[in-house]
Every structure is written in structure tokens, then in C-alpha cells.
Protein backbone atom coordinates (compact mmCIF):
# COMPACT_ATOMS: atom_id res chain seq x y z
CA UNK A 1 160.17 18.05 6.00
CA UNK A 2 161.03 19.47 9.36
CA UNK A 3 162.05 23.11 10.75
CA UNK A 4 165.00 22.52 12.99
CA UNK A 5 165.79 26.55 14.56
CA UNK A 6 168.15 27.56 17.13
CA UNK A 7 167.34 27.25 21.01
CA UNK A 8 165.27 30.79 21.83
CA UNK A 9 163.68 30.67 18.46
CA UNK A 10 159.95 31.17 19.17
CA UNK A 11 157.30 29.36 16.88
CA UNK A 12 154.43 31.45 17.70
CA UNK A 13 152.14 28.60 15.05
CA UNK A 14 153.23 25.48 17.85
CA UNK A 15 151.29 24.24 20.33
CA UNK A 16 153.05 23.46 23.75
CA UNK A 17 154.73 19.97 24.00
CA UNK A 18 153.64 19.28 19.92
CA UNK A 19 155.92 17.67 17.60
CA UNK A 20 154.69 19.66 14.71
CA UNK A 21 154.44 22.66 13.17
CA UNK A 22 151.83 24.13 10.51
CA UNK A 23 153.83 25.37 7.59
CA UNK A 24 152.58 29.02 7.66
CA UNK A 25 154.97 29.09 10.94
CA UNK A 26 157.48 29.43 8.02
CA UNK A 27 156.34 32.95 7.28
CA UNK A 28 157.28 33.81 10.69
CA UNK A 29 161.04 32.55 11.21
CA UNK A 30 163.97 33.72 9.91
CA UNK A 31 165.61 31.18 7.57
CA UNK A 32 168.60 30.13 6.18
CA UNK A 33 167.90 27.33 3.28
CA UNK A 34 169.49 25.38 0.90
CA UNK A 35 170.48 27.51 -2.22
CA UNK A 36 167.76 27.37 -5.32
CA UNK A 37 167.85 24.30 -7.59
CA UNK A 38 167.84 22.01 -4.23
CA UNK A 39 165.37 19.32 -4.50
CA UNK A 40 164.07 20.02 -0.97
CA UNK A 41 163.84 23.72 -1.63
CA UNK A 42 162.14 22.92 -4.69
CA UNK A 43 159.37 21.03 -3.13
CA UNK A 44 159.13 23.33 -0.19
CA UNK A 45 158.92 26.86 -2.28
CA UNK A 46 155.82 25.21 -4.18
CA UNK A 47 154.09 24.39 -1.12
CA UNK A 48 154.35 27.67 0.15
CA UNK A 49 153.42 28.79 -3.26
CA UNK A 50 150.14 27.26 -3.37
CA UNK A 51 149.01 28.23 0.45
CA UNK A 52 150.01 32.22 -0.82
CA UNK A 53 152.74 31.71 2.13
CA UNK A 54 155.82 34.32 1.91
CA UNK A 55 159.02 32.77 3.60
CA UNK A 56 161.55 34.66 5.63
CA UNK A 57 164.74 33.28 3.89
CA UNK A 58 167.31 35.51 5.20
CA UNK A 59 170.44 33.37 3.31
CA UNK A 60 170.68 30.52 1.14
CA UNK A 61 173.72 27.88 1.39
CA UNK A 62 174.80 25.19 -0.35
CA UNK A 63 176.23 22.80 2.42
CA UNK A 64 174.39 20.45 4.61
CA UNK A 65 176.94 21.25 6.95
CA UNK A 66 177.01 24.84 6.94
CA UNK A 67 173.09 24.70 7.02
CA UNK A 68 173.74 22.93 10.77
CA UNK A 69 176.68 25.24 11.55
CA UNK A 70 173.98 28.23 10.77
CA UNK A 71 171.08 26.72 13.10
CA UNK A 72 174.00 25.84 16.14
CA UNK A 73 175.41 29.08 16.00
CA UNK A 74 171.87 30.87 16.50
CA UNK A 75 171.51 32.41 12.74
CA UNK A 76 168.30 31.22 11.65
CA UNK A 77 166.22 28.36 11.18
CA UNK A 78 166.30 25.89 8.25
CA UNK A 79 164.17 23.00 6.36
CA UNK A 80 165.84 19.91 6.29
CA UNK A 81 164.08 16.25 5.30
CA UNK A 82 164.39 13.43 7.90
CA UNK A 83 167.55 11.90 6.34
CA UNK A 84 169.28 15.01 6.84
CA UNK A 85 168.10 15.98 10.23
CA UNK A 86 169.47 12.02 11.34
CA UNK A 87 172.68 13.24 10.09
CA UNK A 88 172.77 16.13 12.44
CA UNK A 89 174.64 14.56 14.95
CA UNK A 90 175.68 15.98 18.68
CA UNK A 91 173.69 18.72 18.15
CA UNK A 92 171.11 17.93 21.04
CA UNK A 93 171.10 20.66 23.49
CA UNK A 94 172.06 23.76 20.94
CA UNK A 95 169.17 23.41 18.56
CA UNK A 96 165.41 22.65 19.32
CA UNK A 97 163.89 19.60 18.42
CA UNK A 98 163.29 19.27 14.45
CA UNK A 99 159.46 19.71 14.74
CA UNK A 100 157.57 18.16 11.75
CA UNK A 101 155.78 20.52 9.33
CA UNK A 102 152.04 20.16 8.23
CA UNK A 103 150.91 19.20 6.27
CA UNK A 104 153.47 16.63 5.38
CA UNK A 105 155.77 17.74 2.27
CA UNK A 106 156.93 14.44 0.60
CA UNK A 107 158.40 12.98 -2.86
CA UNK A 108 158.49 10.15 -4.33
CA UNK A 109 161.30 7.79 -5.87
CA UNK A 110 159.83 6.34 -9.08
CA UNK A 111 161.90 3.83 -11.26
CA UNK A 112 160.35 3.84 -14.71
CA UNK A 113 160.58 2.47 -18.17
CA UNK A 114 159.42 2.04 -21.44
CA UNK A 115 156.32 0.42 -22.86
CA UNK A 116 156.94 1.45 -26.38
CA UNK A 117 160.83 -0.74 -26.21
CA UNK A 118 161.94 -3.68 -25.07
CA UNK A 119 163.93 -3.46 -22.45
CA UNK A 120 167.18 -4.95 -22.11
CA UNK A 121 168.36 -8.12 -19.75
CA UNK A 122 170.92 -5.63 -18.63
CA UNK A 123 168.55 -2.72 -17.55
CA UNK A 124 166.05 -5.37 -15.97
CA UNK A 125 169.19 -6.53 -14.12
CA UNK A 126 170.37 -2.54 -13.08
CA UNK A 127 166.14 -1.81 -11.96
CA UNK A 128 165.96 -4.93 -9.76
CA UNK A 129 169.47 -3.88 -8.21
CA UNK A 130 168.38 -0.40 -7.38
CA UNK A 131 164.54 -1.38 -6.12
CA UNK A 132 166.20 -3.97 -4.02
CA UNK A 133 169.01 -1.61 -2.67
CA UNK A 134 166.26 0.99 -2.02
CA UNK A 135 164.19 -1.54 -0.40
CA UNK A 136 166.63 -2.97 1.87
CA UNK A 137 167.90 0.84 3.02
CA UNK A 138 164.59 1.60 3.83
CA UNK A 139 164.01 -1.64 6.05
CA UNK A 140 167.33 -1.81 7.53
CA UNK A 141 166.46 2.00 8.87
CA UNK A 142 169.12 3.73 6.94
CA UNK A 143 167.02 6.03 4.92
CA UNK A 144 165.64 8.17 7.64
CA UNK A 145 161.57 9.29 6.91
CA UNK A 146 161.45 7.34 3.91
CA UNK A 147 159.19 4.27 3.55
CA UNK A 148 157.85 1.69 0.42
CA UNK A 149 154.73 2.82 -1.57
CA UNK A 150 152.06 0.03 -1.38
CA UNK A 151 152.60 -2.63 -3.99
CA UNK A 152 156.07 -2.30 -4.66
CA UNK A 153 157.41 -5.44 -1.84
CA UNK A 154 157.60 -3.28 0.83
């Protein structure tokens, strides 16, 4: 995940020149996230949660868009994952650079099925499709931060 905050914004956790950012620098930027029951928000709330960290969320919203209209106009900060940071575009020059935060907050895709039943011809057909789709987004350099677990062809 990466904090992305408006230009003047200091980040009094970064080190001059780094590209990344512990995450208890969230306890000391006002943010604006995405609204509760976001996947990202999910996964960053329990980080923060297990280092005892206390956020400064000054506004949640549910847009993408109005999370980057927030940042641009000065607001606040926000957490965004690499895919959504890549989407950001034209707004070099009125935010800073999307600094990474550490330790690294990821998730995993996992396809799964059954042991206990058989499993169709059609559903082995459907869980090739979406590996393979996943797969080929990830090495055509569409999905943005993501990358193949070891053993699964990547």
C-alpha cells in the first residue's frame, strides 16, 4: 500500500530522498480513506491494529476518484494500493510521490476448490480461464504491484 498526500504535507517518519514510509507515519497525517467495508481499508485498519497505531482519518469516501480529487485539492492524505495509484493519472506536480509503506501490506488472490467433490469439466474450464487471465495481466504489466506466488506458472 502507499500514502500518496498533498504537496506541503510533511512526513515527519521519512527519511530525505526515501521511497518509503514506516506505517506509524499514518498516526501523524491527516487522512481521507476509502469508506469501511473497503478491502484496502480492511487490510490497512488491521495492520494498524496490531502495531497499537491510531490513524488520523479525518473523512471516509467511497470513490477512487474523489479519494484523488481530495489529495489534489490539498485535503488530506490517503492509502491507495499500486493499481490504484497507476490510475492516478496527470496528477504529477500537485501531489507528492506515493511513498511505499513498511512494512509491506499485501493480499493474496487464492482460487480454491473442493477436495470432498468432484469438480466439474465446466468449473475446471472457468479456474484455468481466470488463473490464466490473472496470469497474463500480471505479465503484460496491467495489474500494477501485483505479482505470481511461487508455484503457480508465474
Amino acid at each position: 500500500l502507499y500514502l500518496l498526500c498533498p504537496l506541503g504535507v510533511d512526513i515527519p517518519a521519512q527519511r530525505r530522498g526515501a521511497k518509503s514510509v514506516p506505517l506509524e507515519s499514518l498516526a501523524q497525517v491527516p487522512l481521507i480513506l476509502s469508506s469501511l467495508g473497503n478491502a484496502t481499508r480492511f487490510l490497512l485498519e488491521e495492520a494498524c491494529k496490531r502495531r497499537g497505531l491510531e490513524m488520523q482519518v479525518v473523512a471516509e469516501v467511497a470513490a477512487l476518484e474523489t479519494l484523488r480529487d481530495c489529495v489534489v485539492a490539498g485535503l488530506a492524505g490517503t492509502v491507495l494500493t499500486a493499481a490504484s495509484v497507476a490510475k492516478f493519472h496527470g496528477i504529477a506536480g500537485k501531489v507528492r510521490r506515493p511513498l511505499l509503506l513498511e512494512p509491506r501490506i499485501e493480499r493474496q488472490l487464492l482460487l480454491a476448490r473442493s477436495r470432498d467433490f468432484p469438480s466439474t469439466q465446466a468449473a475446471e474450464v472457468l479456474c484455468r480461464l481466470a488463473r490464466d487471465t490473472v496470469l497474463d495481466l500480471v505479465a503484460g504489466g496491467k495489474w500494477p504491484g501485483a505479482r505470481p506466488l511461487a508455484g503457480d506458472g508465474g
